[in-house]
Structures are given as structure tokens and as C-alpha cells.
Coordinates of C-alpha atoms and ligand atoms in Angstrom, one line a residue:
X1 CA 0.0 0.0 0.0
X2 CA 1.4 3.4 -0.9
X3 CA 1.4 6.4 1.4
X4 CA -1.4 8.0 -0.6
X5 CA -3.7 5.1 -0.4
X6 CA -3.0 4.3 3.3
X7 CA -6.0 5.1 5.4
X8 CA -3.7 6.6 8.0
X9 CA -2.3 9.1 5.4
X10 CA -5.6 10.8 5.0
X11 CA -6.3 10.9 8.8
X12 CA -5.6 14.3 10.2
X13 CA -3.8 14.6 13.5
X14 CA -6.4 16.1 15.7
X15 CA -5.5 19.0 18.0
X16 CA -7.6 20.8 20.6
X17 CA -6.3 24.1 22.0
X18 CA -7.0 25.6 25.4
X19 CA -6.6 29.4 25.9
X20 CA -7.6 32.0 28.5
X21 CA -6.6 35.2 26.9
X22 CA -5.2 37.0 23.8
X23 CA -4.8 33.8 21.8
X24 CA -1.8 34.8 19.7
X25 CA -0.2 31.4 20.0
X26 CA -3.5 29.8 19.0
X27 CA -3.7 32.2 16.0
X28 CA -0.1 31.2 15.0
X29 CA -1.2 27.5 15.0
X30 CA -4.3 28.4 12.9
X31 CA -2.2 30.4 10.4
X32 CA 0.3 27.6 10.0
X33 CA -2.5 25.1 9.5
X34 CA -4.1 27.3 6.9
X35 CA -0.8 27.8 5.0
X36 CA -0.3 24.0 4.9
X37 CA 2.7 24.4 7.2
X38 CA 1.1 22.4 10.0
X39 CA -0.4 19.0 9.1
X40 CA -3.1 19.0 11.8
X41 CA -6.8 19.6 12.2
X42 CA -7.5 22.2 14.9
X43 CA -10.8 20.8 16.1
X44 CA -11.8 23.2 18.8
X45 CA -10.8 26.0 21.1
X46 CA -11.7 25.6 24.8
X47 CA -11.5 28.3 27.4
X48 CA -12.3 29.2 31.0
X49 CA -13.1 32.8 29.9
X50 CA -16.1 33.7 27.9
X51 CA -14.7 37.0 26.9
X52 CA -11.2 35.9 25.9
X53 CA -10.0 37.4 22.6
X54 CA -8.9 33.9 21.6
X55 CA -12.6 33.0 21.3
X56 CA -13.2 35.6 18.5
X57 CA -10.1 34.4 16.7
X58 CA -11.6 30.8 16.7
X59 CA -15.1 32.0 15.7
X60 CA -13.7 34.1 12.8
X61 CA -11.8 31.0 11.6
X62 CA -14.8 28.7 11.9
X63 CA -13.3 26.7 14.7
X64 CA -15.8 25.4 17.3
X65 CA -15.5 27.2 20.7
X66 CA -16.4 25.9 24.1
X67 CA -16.1 28.2 27.1
X68 CA -17.1 27.1 30.5
X69 CA -17.1 29.3 33.6
X70 CA -15.4 28.0 36.7
X71 CA -17.9 29.8 38.9
X72 CA -20.7 27.6 37.5
X73 CA -19.0 24.5 39.1
X74 CA -18.7 23.7 42.8
X75 CA -14.9 23.0 42.7
X76 CA -11.8 22.6 40.5
X77 CA -12.3 18.9 39.9
X78 CA -15.9 19.2 38.6
X79 CA -14.9 22.1 36.3
X80 CA -11.9 20.3 34.9
X81 CA -13.8 17.1 34.5
X82 CA -16.5 18.9 32.5
X83 CA -14.0 20.9 30.4
X84 CA -11.8 17.9 29.5
X85 CA -14.9 15.8 28.8
X86 CA -15.9 18.4 26.2
X87 CA -12.3 18.3 24.8
X88 CA -12.4 14.5 24.6
X89 CA -15.6 14.7 22.5
X90 CA -13.3 16.0 19.7
X91 CA -11.1 12.9 20.0
X92 CA -7.9 14.9 20.1
X93 CA -4.5 13.2 19.8
X94 CA -3.0 16.3 21.4
X95 CA -4.2 19.1 23.7
X96 CA -2.2 22.3 23.4
X97 CA -2.3 24.7 26.4
X98 CA -1.6 28.1 24.7
X99 CA -2.0 30.6 27.5
X100 CA -4.4 28.6 29.5
X101 CA -4.1 30.3 32.9
X102 CA -5.4 27.7 35.3
X103 CA -3.9 24.9 37.3
X104 CA -5.5 21.6 36.3
X105 CA -6.5 19.0 38.7
X106 CA -3.9 16.2 39.0
X107 CA -6.2 13.3 38.2
X108 CA -7.2 15.0 34.9
X109 CA -3.6 15.8 34.0
X110 CA -2.7 12.2 34.6
X111 CA -5.4 11.1 32.1
X112 CA -3.8 13.2 29.4
X113 CA -0.1 12.4 30.2
X114 CA 1.9 12.4 27.0
X115 CA -1.0 14.0 25.1
X116 CA -1.0 17.5 26.5
X117 CA 1.7 20.2 26.1
X118 CA 2.1 23.8 27.3
X119 CA 4.0 26.8 26.0
X120 CA 5.8 28.7 28.8
X121 CA 7.7 31.9 28.5
X122 CA 11.0 31.0 30.2
X123 CA 13.9 28.6 29.8
X124 CA 12.5 26.0 32.1
X125 CA 13.4 24.8 34.7
X126 CA 14.0 28.5 35.4
X127 CA 11.0 30.7 36.3
X128 CA 8.0 28.4 36.6
X129 CA 4.8 30.3 37.2
X130 CA 4.2 34.0 36.4
X131 CA 6.2 37.2 35.8
X132 CA 8.9 35.2 34.0
X133 CA 10.3 38.2 32.0
X134 CA 10.5 40.4 35.1
X135 CA 12.2 37.7 37.1
X136 CA 14.8 37.0 34.3
X137 CA 15.7 40.7 34.2
X138 CA 15.8 41.0 38.0
X139 CA 18.1 38.1 38.2
X140 CA 20.5 39.7 35.7
X141 CA 20.2 36.9 33.2
X142 CA 21.8 37.5 29.8
X143 CA 19.6 35.0 28.0
X144 CA 15.8 34.4 28.2
X145 CA 13.5 32.3 26.2
X146 CA 10.5 30.0 26.0
X147 CA 9.9 26.3 26.4
X148 CA 7.3 23.7 25.3
X149 CA 6.8 20.9 27.7
X150 CA 4.6 18.0 28.4
X151 CA 2.1 18.8 31.1
X152 CA 2.5 16.8 34.4
X153 CA 0.9 17.6 37.8
X154 CA 3.9 19.7 38.8
X155 CA 3.2 23.2 37.6
X156 CA 5.4 24.0 34.6
X157 CA 7.5 21.1 35.7
X158 CA 6.9 18.5 33.0
X159 CA 9.6 17.1 30.6
X160 CA 10.8 19.9 28.4
X161 CA 10.5 19.1 24.6
X162 CA 11.9 22.3 23.0
X163 CA 13.3 25.7 23.7
X164 CA 14.1 29.0 21.9
X165 CA 16.5 31.6 23.4
X166 CA 17.0 35.3 23.0
X167 CA 19.4 37.7 24.6
X168 CA 18.1 40.2 27.1
X169 CA 19.0 43.7 26.0
X170 CA 20.6 46.2 28.4
X171 CA 18.0 48.2 30.2
X172 CA 15.1 46.4 28.6
X173 CA 11.7 46.4 30.3
X174 CA 9.7 43.2 31.0
X175 CA 7.1 44.4 28.6
X176 CA 9.6 44.9 25.7
X177 CA 11.2 41.6 26.4
X178 CA 7.8 39.8 26.4
X179 CA 7.0 41.5 23.1
X180 CA 10.3 40.4 21.5
X181 CA 9.8 36.8 22.8
X182 CA 6.2 36.4 21.7
X183 CA 6.8 35.7 18.0
X184 CA 9.6 33.3 18.8
X185 CA 7.2 31.5 21.2
X186 CA 4.7 31.2 18.4
X187 CA 7.2 29.7 16.0
X188 CA 8.5 27.4 18.6
X189 CA 5.1 26.1 19.5
X190 CA 4.1 25.6 15.8
X191 CA 7.4 23.8 15.0
X192 CA 7.0 21.5 18.1
X193 CA 3.4 20.7 17.3
X194 CA 4.5 19.9 13.7
X195 CA 7.0 17.4 15.0
X196 CA 4.5 15.8 17.4
X197 CA 2.0 15.5 14.5
X198 CA 4.6 13.9 12.4
X199 CA 4.9 11.4 15.3
X200 CA 8.6 12.2 15.7
X201 CA 8.2 13.2 19.4
X202 CA 6.7 11.2 22.2
X203 CA 6.8 11.0 26.0
X204 CA 8.5 7.8 27.1
X205 CA 8.7 6.5 30.6
X206 CA 12.1 8.2 31.1
X207 CA 11.3 11.5 29.3
X208 CA 11.0 13.0 25.9
X209 CA 11.9 10.8 22.9
X210 CA 12.7 12.1 19.4
X211 CA 12.7 9.7 16.5
X212 CA 12.6 6.9 19.1
X213 CA 15.6 8.0 21.1
X214 CA 15.6 9.7 24.5
X215 CA 17.0 13.2 24.4
X216 CA 19.4 14.4 27.1
X217 CA 18.5 18.1 26.6
X218 CA 15.5 19.9 25.0
X219 CA 15.5 20.4 21.3
X220 CA 16.7 23.9 20.4
X221 CA 15.0 26.0 17.8
X222 CA 16.2 29.3 16.3
X223 CA 14.2 32.5 16.2
X224 CA 12.6 31.5 12.9
X225 CA 11.4 28.1 14.2
X226 CA 14.1 26.0 12.6
X227 CA 15.6 23.1 14.5
X228 CA 19.2 23.7 15.5
X229 CA 21.7 20.9 15.2
Ligands
GRF301 C1 2.3 33.3 26.2 O1 3.3 34.1 26.7 C2 2.5 31.9 26.7 O2 3.9 31.6 26.7 C3 2.0 31.9 28.1 O3 0.9 32.7 28.0 C4 1.0 33.6 26.9 C5 -0.2 33.5 26.1 O4 -0.2 34.4 25.0 N1 1.7 30.6 28.6 P1 -1.3 34.3 23.9 O5 -2.7 34.2 24.6 O6 -1.0 33.0 23.1 O7 -1.1 35.5 23.1

């Protein structure tokens, strides 16, 4: 059977994106998909915020949107159970957290282990959590960056798949640094999702595997989203 007649060849790699805010990383994934630079089907956008700008981006692109409000649920577990059940309806092979600003219940994270990634604006393991740009500047770091990692119950602590770096300029503000990093993040996320969709990356029992081999350090991408040797 040739690749073109294989049933698997026609089957799109199904992705669901979670976002709470602006949605520029989500938009980057959509654009790449539209330009045939990302061989995936973006099946839905899920959110915990009904007013997130990311929702309009999805609606404009004709991507189904599901937004549930945490305050309509008695606790975190029931909210997460409901949201992830809606995500599961789309039968995604991958969930991408792209600016999803909530801690997810451990039992739910475990169900999606190896099938859920997050983009984080720091060179993990440095600066888990918030205010990453400010903390990197305060620490006097010369280099900052972003990471894509598999999501595990430890906040921003899962195995790191890929990173992009950029130098911190002298006297630069956190806002300026964040603005310079954002397009690099978007290219990093897109390139990483592409490799996962091509089934070149997976989470093994001992960490991230690329082409079947465990990697000792995260993959490095340049500012344009090309894999560095
Ligand atoms: C990005 O900086 C991402 O790294 C972080 O949240 C931000 C989301 O931005 N997790 P956007 O909503 O994708 O524009």
C-alpha cells in the first residue's frame, strides 16, 4: 500500500487548543495550518473565559468554541472534569495549552499524560509560574527564552521538549522583552506541534523521545522556528 492510499495518510492529526486570553499562539497555529505548514486539524478552542479574545479568533476561523465558567461549578475537579470531557468529544490526539491560565486537577492531568503540552515563556526549569520576563531581568540573566513541555501535575514542571532563546537587552523592560519573545514562542510552538503531529516526538517512561531516542536536553529552535543541530 502506498502512502497516498493508506487510510492513515488521510487521517488528520487532531488537536484541541485551550486558551484563556489573547490567543496569539492559537492564532499562529491556525495560520500555519491554513498555510499548509502544520499537518493537523485544529478541532476546537476551549476556554475558561467567555470574553477571551482567543474565542473571537476561533469564531472568525470557523473553529468550534467551548467556554465554561469555573464559577458555574462547585470545585476545580468538577470544572476540569467537564472541560476535559468536552475536549475529549473532539477525540484529540494532542491538547495544546496556549496561554491557559489555570492549574489543572492532578487526576485530569494524569489522564492526558503524554498527550498535553504547554508553552511557557521562560527557559525551564527557570522561572516556573508567572512574571517570567521580570524575574529573568531582575536576576540579571543574559539569556531568556521559551519552552514547550509535556504537562504533568507539577506546575510548569513536566519534561521539556523544545526551547528557543533570545538575549536580554541592556535596560530592557519586561514588557519589551515579552513582546520580542512572543513571535519566537509562536514559531517554537508551531514547530513543536508539527514534530508531534509527524509522530517524531513522544513522551516515554524516562522522558522525551525524538525519533525513538531519549533526548538528554531539550530540542533547540532558532528565532525562525528552525531546528538547531
Ligand atoms: C504566552 O506568553 C505563553 O507563553 C503563556 O501565556 C501567553 C499566552 O499568550 N503561557 P497568547 O494568549 O497566546 O497570546
